[in-house]
Amino acid sequence: MSENLKTIKELADELSVTKQNIQYHYQRLPKELQLKSSNGSNLINSKAEKIILGKVESSSKSNTKDQQISSKENFEDEKLDNPFINRLIKEVEYLKIDKDKIISTKDQQIEKLTNLLDQQQRLALQDKKLLDEYKSEINDLKALKMPTQETQFKHLDNQYKDEVNALKEKLENLQEQIKDQKRIEEQEKPRKWWGLWRK
């Protein structure tokens, strides 16, 4: 025979199980897979080996599962007697219940902070635009190089006096608007981020 045949002992040693375990599975094989040597010992071919290997693995898995269940039951019995473990279990259960609430609250806080930051950035951009406009108007007014108060009315006729007065009023109004805008900015400054959670 060119096929690689093994004895029950060889297969048991290879799989690290008892000879009786392999013998048990060998006896349940179909008759055509149960081979005998010339001296009457049982032989296992590759096809029979695969079948036995599958049965050994499935039985070892069920044994492992039984051991896990048994150790879990032992742990359950042990934890009922231990107040520290009972307290920890209650805390874990409480945290599981409240984790959704906590996550939801945090999401709302993040969304609120994001909206506040967005509003602050928009206000800052508007303020910058206003300040740029005011600066350009002030520069335009300064470019007129208004004469000093003593000499301005001596050399100008009534038409120019009215224009200068209107420009002065406009300049004063712009300066007042800038002051008002700065006051508003100071009032609208956001609180520190850690103050947002306080009530």
Coordinates of N, CA and C in Angstrom, one line a residue:
M1 N 0.8 -1.2 0.0 CA 0.0 0.0 0.0 C 0.9 1.2 0.0
S2 N 0.6 2.2 -0.9 CA 1.3 3.4 -1.0 C 0.8 4.5 0.0
E3 N -0.4 4.2 0.5 CA -1.1 5.2 1.4 C -0.4 5.2 2.8
N4 N -0.3 6.4 3.4 CA 0.3 6.5 4.7 C -0.7 6.1 5.8
L5 N -0.4 5.0 6.4 CA -1.3 4.4 7.4 C -0.7 4.7 8.8
K6 N -1.6 4.9 9.8 CA -1.2 5.1 11.2 C -1.9 4.2 12.1
T7 N -1.2 3.9 13.2 CA -1.9 3.1 14.2 C -2.7 4.1 15.1
I8 N -3.5 3.5 16.0 CA -4.3 4.3 16.9 C -3.4 5.1 17.9
K9 N -2.4 4.4 18.3 CA -1.5 5.1 19.3 C -0.7 6.2 18.6
E10 N -0.3 6.0 17.3 CA 0.4 7.1 16.6 C -0.5 8.3 16.5
L11 N -1.7 8.1 16.1 CA -2.7 9.2 15.9 C -3.0 9.9 17.2
A12 N -3.1 9.1 18.3 CA -3.4 9.7 19.6 C -2.3 10.5 20.1
D13 N -1.1 10.1 19.9 CA 0.1 10.9 20.2 C 0.2 12.2 19.4
E14 N -0.1 12.0 18.1 CA -0.1 13.2 17.3 C -1.1 14.3 17.7
L15 N -2.3 13.8 18.0 CA -3.4 14.8 18.4 C -3.4 15.1 19.9
S16 N -2.5 14.5 20.7 CA -2.4 14.7 22.1 C -3.7 14.4 22.8
V17 N -4.2 13.3 22.5 CA -5.4 12.8 23.1 C -5.2 11.3 23.6
T18 N -6.1 10.7 24.3 CA -5.9 9.4 24.8 C -6.2 8.4 23.7
K19 N -5.6 7.2 23.8 CA -5.8 6.1 22.9 C -7.3 5.7 22.9
Q20 N -7.9 5.7 24.0 CA -9.3 5.3 24.2 C -10.2 6.3 23.4
N21 N -9.8 7.5 23.4 CA -10.6 8.5 22.6 C -10.6 8.2 21.1
I22 N -9.4 7.9 20.6 CA -9.2 7.6 19.2 C -9.9 6.2 18.9
Q23 N -9.8 5.2 19.8 CA -10.4 3.9 19.6 C -12.0 4.1 19.5
Y24 N -12.5 5.0 20.4 CA -13.9 5.2 20.4 C -14.4 5.7 19.1
H25 N -13.7 6.7 18.5 CA -14.1 7.3 17.2 C -13.9 6.3 16.1
Y26 N -12.8 5.5 16.2 CA -12.5 4.5 15.2 C -13.6 3.5 15.0
Q27 N -14.1 3.0 16.2 CA -15.2 2.0 16.1 C -16.5 2.5 15.5
R28 N -16.7 3.8 15.5 CA -17.9 4.4 14.9 C -17.7 4.7 13.4
L29 N -16.5 4.4 12.8 CA -16.3 4.7 11.4 C -17.1 3.6 10.6
P30 N -17.4 3.9 9.3 CA -18.0 2.9 8.5 C -17.0 1.7 8.3
K31 N -17.5 0.5 8.1 CA -16.7 -0.7 8.1 C -15.6 -0.6 7.0
E32 N -15.9 0.1 5.9 CA -14.9 0.1 4.8 C -13.7 0.9 5.2
L33 N -13.8 1.8 6.2 CA -12.7 2.6 6.6 C -11.9 2.0 7.8
Q34 N -12.4 0.9 8.4 CA -11.7 0.2 9.5 C -10.8 -0.8 8.9
L35 N -9.5 -0.5 8.9 CA -8.5 -1.4 8.3 C -7.7 -2.1 9.4
K36 N -7.2 -3.3 9.0 CA -6.5 -4.2 9.9 C -5.1 -4.5 9.3
S37 N -4.1 -4.5 10.1 CA -2.8 -4.9 9.6 C -2.7 -6.4 9.6
S38 N -1.6 -7.0 9.1 CA -1.5 -8.4 9.0 C -1.4 -9.0 10.4
N39 N -0.9 -8.3 11.4 CA -0.9 -8.8 12.7 C -2.2 -8.6 13.5
G40 N -3.2 -7.9 12.9 CA -4.5 -7.7 13.5 C -4.7 -6.4 14.2
S41 N -3.7 -5.5 14.2 CA -3.9 -4.2 14.8 C -4.7 -3.2 13.9
N42 N -5.3 -2.3 14.5 CA -6.2 -1.3 13.7 C -5.3 -0.3 13.0
L43 N -5.6 0.0 11.8 CA -4.9 1.0 11.0 C -5.8 2.1 10.5
I44 N -5.3 3.3 10.4 CA -6.1 4.5 10.0 C -5.5 5.1 8.8
N45 N -6.3 5.2 7.7 CA -5.8 5.8 6.5 C -6.1 7.4 6.6
S46 N -5.8 8.1 5.6 CA -5.9 9.6 5.6 C -7.4 10.0 5.7
K47 N -8.3 9.3 5.0 CA -9.7 9.6 5.0 C -10.3 9.4 6.4
A48 N -10.0 8.3 7.0 CA -10.4 8.0 8.3 C -9.8 9.0 9.3
E49 N -8.6 9.4 9.1 CA -7.9 10.3 10.0 C -8.6 11.6 10.0
K50 N -9.0 12.1 8.8 CA -9.8 13.4 8.7 C -11.1 13.3 9.5
I51 N -11.8 12.2 9.4 CA -13.1 12.1 10.1 C -12.8 12.1 11.6
I52 N -11.9 11.3 12.0 CA -11.6 11.2 13.5 C -11.1 12.6 14.0
L53 N -10.3 13.2 13.2 CA -9.8 14.6 13.6 C -10.9 15.5 13.8
G54 N -11.9 15.5 12.9 CA -13.1 16.4 13.0 C -13.9 16.1 14.3
K55 N -14.0 14.8 14.6 CA -14.8 14.4 15.8 C -14.1 14.8 17.1
V56 N -12.7 14.6 17.0 CA -11.9 15.0 18.2 C -12.0 16.5 18.5
E57 N -11.8 17.2 17.4 CA -11.9 18.7 17.6 C -13.2 19.2 18.1
S58 N -14.3 18.6 17.5 CA -15.6 19.1 18.0 C -15.9 18.7 19.4
S59 N -15.4 17.5 19.8 CA -15.6 17.1 21.2 C -14.8 18.0 22.1
S60 N -13.5 18.3 21.7 CA -12.7 19.2 22.6 C -13.3 20.6 22.7
K61 N -13.9 21.1 21.6 CA -14.6 22.4 21.7 C -15.7 22.4 22.6
S62 N -16.5 21.3 22.6 CA -17.7 21.2 23.5 C -17.2 21.1 25.0
N63 N -16.1 20.4 25.2 CA -15.5 20.3 26.5 C -15.0 21.6 27.0
T64 N -14.4 22.4 26.1 CA -13.9 23.7 26.5 C -15.1 24.6 26.8
K65 N -16.2 24.5 26.1 CA -17.3 25.3 26.3 C -18.0 24.9 27.7
D66 N -18.0 23.6 27.9 CA -18.5 23.2 29.2 C -17.7 23.7 30.4
Q67 N -16.4 23.7 30.2 CA -15.5 24.2 31.2 C -15.7 25.7 31.5
Q68 N -15.9 26.4 30.4 CA -16.2 27.9 30.5 C -17.5 28.1 31.2
I69 N -18.5 27.4 30.9 CA -19.8 27.5 31.5 C -19.7 27.2 33.0
S70 N -18.9 26.1 33.3 CA -18.7 25.7 34.7 C -18.0 26.8 35.5
S71 N -16.9 27.4 34.9 CA -16.1 28.4 35.6 C -17.0 29.7 35.7
K72 N -17.8 29.9 34.7 CA -18.7 31.1 34.9 C -19.7 30.9 36.0
E73 N -20.3 29.7 36.1 CA -21.2 29.4 37.2 C -20.5 29.5 38.5
N74 N -19.3 29.1 38.6 CA -18.5 29.2 39.9 C -18.3 30.7 40.2
F75 N -18.0 31.4 39.2 CA -17.8 32.9 39.4 C -19.1 33.5 39.8
E76 N -20.2 33.1 39.2 CA -21.5 33.7 39.6 C -21.8 33.4 41.1
D77 N -21.5 32.2 41.5 CA -21.7 31.8 42.9 C -20.8 32.6 43.8
E78 N -19.5 32.8 43.4 CA -18.6 33.5 44.2 C -18.9 35.0 44.3
K79 N -19.4 35.6 43.2 CA -19.7 37.0 43.2 C -20.9 37.4 44.1
L80 N -21.8 36.4 44.2 CA -23.0 36.7 45.1 C -22.6 36.9 46.5
D81 N -21.5 36.2 46.9 CA -21.0 36.3 48.3 C -20.1 37.5 48.5
N82 N -19.6 38.2 47.5 CA -18.6 39.2 47.6 C -19.3 40.6 47.4
P83 N -19.4 41.4 48.5 CA -20.1 42.7 48.3 C -19.4 43.7 47.4
F84 N -18.0 43.6 47.4 CA -17.3 44.5 46.5 C -17.6 44.2 45.0
I85 N -17.7 42.9 44.7 CA -18.0 42.6 43.3 C -19.4 43.0 43.0
N86 N -20.3 42.8 43.9 CA -21.7 43.2 43.7 C -21.8 44.7 43.5
R87 N -21.1 45.5 44.3 CA -21.1 47.0 44.1 C -20.5 47.3 42.7
L88 N -19.4 46.7 42.3 CA -18.9 47.0 41.0 C -19.9 46.6 39.8
I89 N -20.6 45.5 40.0 CA -21.5 45.1 39.0 C -22.6 46.1 38.9
K90 N -23.1 46.6 40.0 CA -24.2 47.6 40.0 C -23.7 48.9 39.3
E91 N -22.4 49.3 39.6 CA -21.9 50.5 39.0 C -21.8 50.3 37.4
V92 N -21.3 49.1 37.0 CA -21.2 48.9 35.6 C -22.6 48.9 34.9
E93 N -23.6 48.3 35.6 CA -25.0 48.4 35.1 C -25.5 49.8 35.0
Y94 N -25.2 50.6 36.0 CA -25.6 52.0 36.0 C -24.9 52.8 34.9
L95 N -23.7 52.5 34.7 CA -22.9 53.2 33.6 C -23.5 52.8 32.2
K96 N -23.8 51.5 32.1 CA -24.4 51.1 30.8 C -25.7 51.8 30.5
I97 N -26.5 52.0 31.5 CA -27.8 52.6 31.3 C -27.6 54.1 31.0
D98 N -26.7 54.8 31.7 CA -26.5 56.2 31.5 C -25.6 56.6 30.4
K99 N -24.9 55.6 29.8 CA -23.9 56.0 28.8 C -24.6 56.7 27.6
D100 N -25.8 56.2 27.2 CA -26.5 56.9 26.1 C -26.9 58.3 26.4
K101 N -27.3 58.5 27.7 CA -27.6 59.9 28.1 C -26.4 60.8 28.1
I102 N -25.3 60.2 28.6 CA -24.1 61.0 28.7 C -23.6 61.3 27.3
I103 N -23.6 60.4 26.4 CA -23.2 60.6 25.0 C -24.1 61.6 24.3
S104 N -25.4 61.5 24.5 CA -26.3 62.5 24.0 C -26.1 63.9 24.5
T105 N -25.8 64.0 25.8 CA -25.6 65.3 26.4 C -24.3 65.9 25.8
K106 N -23.3 65.1 25.7 CA -22.0 65.6 25.2 C -22.1 66.0 23.7
D107 N -22.9 65.3 23.0 CA -23.2 65.6 21.6 C -23.9 67.0 21.5
Q108 N -24.8 67.2 22.4 CA -25.5 68.5 22.4 C -24.6 69.6 22.8
Q109 N -23.8 69.4 23.8 CA -22.8 70.4 24.2 C -21.8 70.7 23.1
I110 N -21.3 69.7 22.4 CA -20.4 69.9 21.3 C -21.1 70.7 20.2
E111 N -22.3 70.4 19.9 CA -23.1 71.1 18.8 C -23.3 72.6 19.2
K112 N -23.6 72.8 20.5 CA -23.8 74.2 21.0 C -22.5 75.0 20.9
L113 N -21.4 74.4 21.3 CA -20.1 75.1 21.3 C -19.8 75.4 19.8
T114 N -20.0 74.4 18.9 CA -19.7 74.6 17.5 C -20.5 75.8 17.0
N115 N -21.8 75.9 17.3 CA -22.7 77.0 16.9 C -22.2 78.3 17.5
L116 N -21.8 78.3 18.8 CA -21.3 79.6 19.4 C -20.0 80.0 18.7
L117 N -19.1 79.1 18.4 CA -17.9 79.4 17.7 C -18.1 80.0 16.3
D118 N -19.1 79.4 15.6 CA -19.4 79.8 14.3 C -20.0 81.3 14.4
Q119 N -20.9 81.5 15.4 CA -21.4 82.9 15.5 C -20.3 83.9 15.8
Q120 N -19.4 83.5 16.7 CA -18.3 84.4 17.1 C -17.4 84.7 15.9
Q121 N -17.2 83.7 15.0 CA -16.4 84.0 13.9 C -17.1 84.9 12.9
R122 N -18.4 84.7 12.7 CA -19.2 85.6 11.8 C -19.2 87.0 12.3
L123 N -19.4 87.2 13.7 CA -19.3 88.5 14.2 C -18.0 89.2 14.1
A124 N -16.9 88.4 14.3 CA -15.6 89.0 14.2 C -15.3 89.4 12.7
L125 N -15.8 88.7 11.8 CA -15.7 89.0 10.4 C -16.5 90.3 10.0
Q126 N -17.7 90.4 10.6 CA -18.5 91.6 10.4 C -17.8 92.8 11.0
D127 N -17.3 92.7 12.2 CA -16.6 93.8 12.9 C -15.3 94.2 12.1
K128 N -14.6 93.3 11.5 CA -13.4 93.6 10.7 C -13.8 94.4 9.5
K129 N -14.9 94.0 8.8 CA -15.4 94.7 7.7 C -15.8 96.1 8.0
L130 N -16.5 96.3 9.1 CA -16.9 97.6 9.6 C -15.7 98.5 9.9
L131 N -14.8 97.9 10.6 CA -13.6 98.7 11.0 C -12.8 99.1 9.7
D132 N -12.7 98.2 8.7 CA -12.0 98.6 7.5 C -12.7 99.7 6.8
E133 N -14.1 99.7 6.8 CA -14.9 100.7 6.1 C -14.6 102.1 6.9
Y134 N -14.7 102.0 8.2 CA -14.5 103.2 9.0 C -13.1 103.8 8.7
K135 N -12.1 102.9 8.7 CA -10.7 103.4 8.5 C -10.6 104.1 7.1
S136 N -11.2 103.5 6.1 CA -11.1 104.1 4.8 C -11.8 105.4 4.7
E137 N -12.9 105.5 5.4 CA -13.6 106.8 5.4 C -12.8 107.9 6.2
I138 N -12.2 107.5 7.3 CA -11.4 108.4 8.1 C -10.2 108.8 7.3
N139 N -9.6 107.9 6.5 CA -8.5 108.2 5.7 C -8.9 109.2 4.6
D140 N -10.1 109.0 4.0 CA -10.6 109.9 3.0 C -10.8 111.3 3.6
L141 N -11.3 111.4 4.8 CA -11.5 112.7 5.5 C -10.2 113.3 5.8
K142 N -9.2 112.5 6.2 CA -7.9 113.1 6.6 C -7.2 113.6 5.3
A143 N -7.5 113.0 4.2 CA -6.9 113.4 2.9 C -7.3 114.8 2.5
L144 N -8.4 115.3 3.0 CA -8.9 116.6 2.7 C -8.0 117.7 3.3
K145 N -7.2 117.3 4.3 CA -6.3 118.2 5.0 C -7.1 119.5 5.4
M146 N -8.0 119.3 6.4 CA -8.7 120.4 6.8 C -7.8 121.4 7.5
P147 N -8.1 122.7 7.3 CA -7.3 123.7 7.9 C -7.6 123.8 9.4
T148 N -6.8 124.5 10.2 CA -7.0 124.6 11.6 C -8.3 125.5 11.8
Q149 N -8.8 125.4 13.0 CA -10.1 126.1 13.3 C -9.9 127.6 13.1
E150 N -8.8 128.2 13.4 CA -8.6 129.6 13.4 C -8.6 130.2 11.9
T151 N -8.0 129.4 11.0 CA -7.9 130.0 9.7 C -8.9 129.4 8.7
Q152 N -9.6 128.4 9.1 CA -10.5 127.8 8.1 C -11.6 128.7 7.6
F153 N -12.2 129.5 8.5 CA -13.3 130.3 8.2 C -12.9 131.6 7.5
K154 N -11.7 132.0 7.7 CA -11.2 133.3 7.0 C -11.1 133.1 5.5
H155 N -10.7 131.9 5.0 CA -10.4 131.8 3.6 C -11.5 131.1 2.8
L156 N -12.5 130.6 3.5 CA -13.5 129.8 2.8 C -14.8 130.6 2.8
D157 N -15.6 130.5 1.7 CA -16.9 131.1 1.7 C -17.9 130.2 2.3
N158 N -19.1 130.6 2.3 CA -20.2 129.9 3.0 C -20.4 128.5 2.5
Q159 N -20.2 128.3 1.2 CA -20.4 126.9 0.6 C -19.4 126.0 1.2
Y160 N -18.2 126.4 1.2 CA -17.1 125.5 1.7 C -17.2 125.3 3.3
K161 N -17.7 126.3 3.9 CA -17.9 126.2 5.4 C -18.9 125.1 5.7
D162 N -20.0 125.1 4.9 CA -21.0 124.1 5.1 C -20.5 122.6 4.9
E163 N -19.7 122.5 3.8 CA -19.1 121.2 3.5 C -18.2 120.7 4.6
V164 N -17.4 121.6 5.0 CA -16.4 121.3 6.1 C -17.2 120.9 7.4
N165 N -18.2 121.7 7.7 CA -19.0 121.3 8.9 C -19.6 120.0 8.8
A166 N -20.2 119.7 7.6 CA -20.8 118.4 7.3 C -19.8 117.3 7.4
L167 N -18.6 117.5 6.9 CA -17.6 116.5 7.0 C -17.1 116.3 8.4
K168 N -17.0 117.4 9.2 CA -16.7 117.2 10.6 C -17.7 116.4 11.4
E169 N -19.0 116.7 11.1 CA -20.1 116.0 11.7 C -20.0 114.5 11.4
K170 N -19.8 114.3 10.1 CA -19.7 112.9 9.6 C -18.5 112.2 10.3
L171 N -17.4 112.9 10.5 CA -16.2 112.3 11.2 C -16.5 112.0 12.6
E172 N -17.2 113.0 13.3 CA -17.6 112.8 14.7 C -18.5 111.6 14.8
N173 N -19.5 111.5 13.9 CA -20.5 110.3 13.9 C -19.7 109.0 13.7
L174 N -18.8 109.0 12.8 CA -18.0 107.8 12.6 C -17.2 107.4 13.8
Q175 N -16.6 108.4 14.4 CA -15.9 108.1 15.6 C -16.8 107.6 16.7
E176 N -18.0 108.1 16.9 CA -18.9 107.6 17.8 C -19.4 106.2 17.5
Q177 N -19.6 105.9 16.2 CA -20.0 104.6 15.8 C -18.9 103.6 16.1
I178 N -17.6 104.0 15.9 CA -16.5 103.1 16.2 C -16.5 102.8 17.7
K179 N -16.7 103.8 18.5 CA -16.7 103.6 20.0 C -17.8 102.7 20.4
D180 N -19.0 102.9 19.8 CA -20.2 102.1 20.1 C -19.9 100.6 19.7
Q181 N -19.3 100.5 18.5 CA -19.0 99.1 18.0 C -18.0 98.4 19.0
K182 N -17.0 99.1 19.5 CA -16.0 98.5 20.4 C -16.7 98.1 21.7
R183 N -17.7 99.0 22.2 CA -18.4 98.6 23.4 C -19.2 97.4 23.2
I184 N -19.9 97.3 22.0 CA -20.7 96.1 21.7 C -19.8 94.8 21.7
E185 N -18.6 95.0 21.1 CA -17.7 93.8 21.0 C -17.3 93.4 22.4
E186 N -17.0 94.3 23.2 CA -16.6 93.9 24.6 C -17.7 93.3 25.4
Q187 N -19.0 93.7 25.1 CA -20.1 93.1 25.8 C -20.4 91.7 25.2
E188 N -20.1 91.5 24.0 CA -20.5 90.2 23.3 C -19.3 89.2 23.4
K189 N -18.2 89.5 24.0 CA -17.1 88.6 24.1 C -17.6 87.3 24.8
P190 N -17.3 86.1 24.2 CA -17.8 84.9 24.8 C -17.1 84.5 26.1
R191 N -17.9 83.8 26.9 CA -17.3 83.4 28.2 C -16.2 82.3 27.9
K192 N -15.4 82.1 28.8 CA -14.4 81.0 28.7 C -15.1 79.7 28.5
W193 N -14.5 78.8 27.7 CA -15.2 77.5 27.4 C -15.5 76.7 28.6
W194 N -14.7 76.8 29.7 CA -15.0 76.0 30.9 C -16.2 76.6 31.6
G195 N -16.6 77.8 31.4 CA -17.7 78.4 32.0 C -19.1 78.0 31.4
L196 N -19.0 77.4 30.2 CA -20.2 77.0 29.5 C -21.0 75.9 30.2
W197 N -20.3 75.0 31.0 CA -21.0 73.9 31.6 C -21.5 74.3 33.0
R198 N -21.1 75.4 33.5 CA -21.6 75.8 34.8 C -23.0 76.3 34.7
K199 N -23.8 76.1 35.8 CA -25.2 76.5 35.8 C -25.4 77.5 36.9

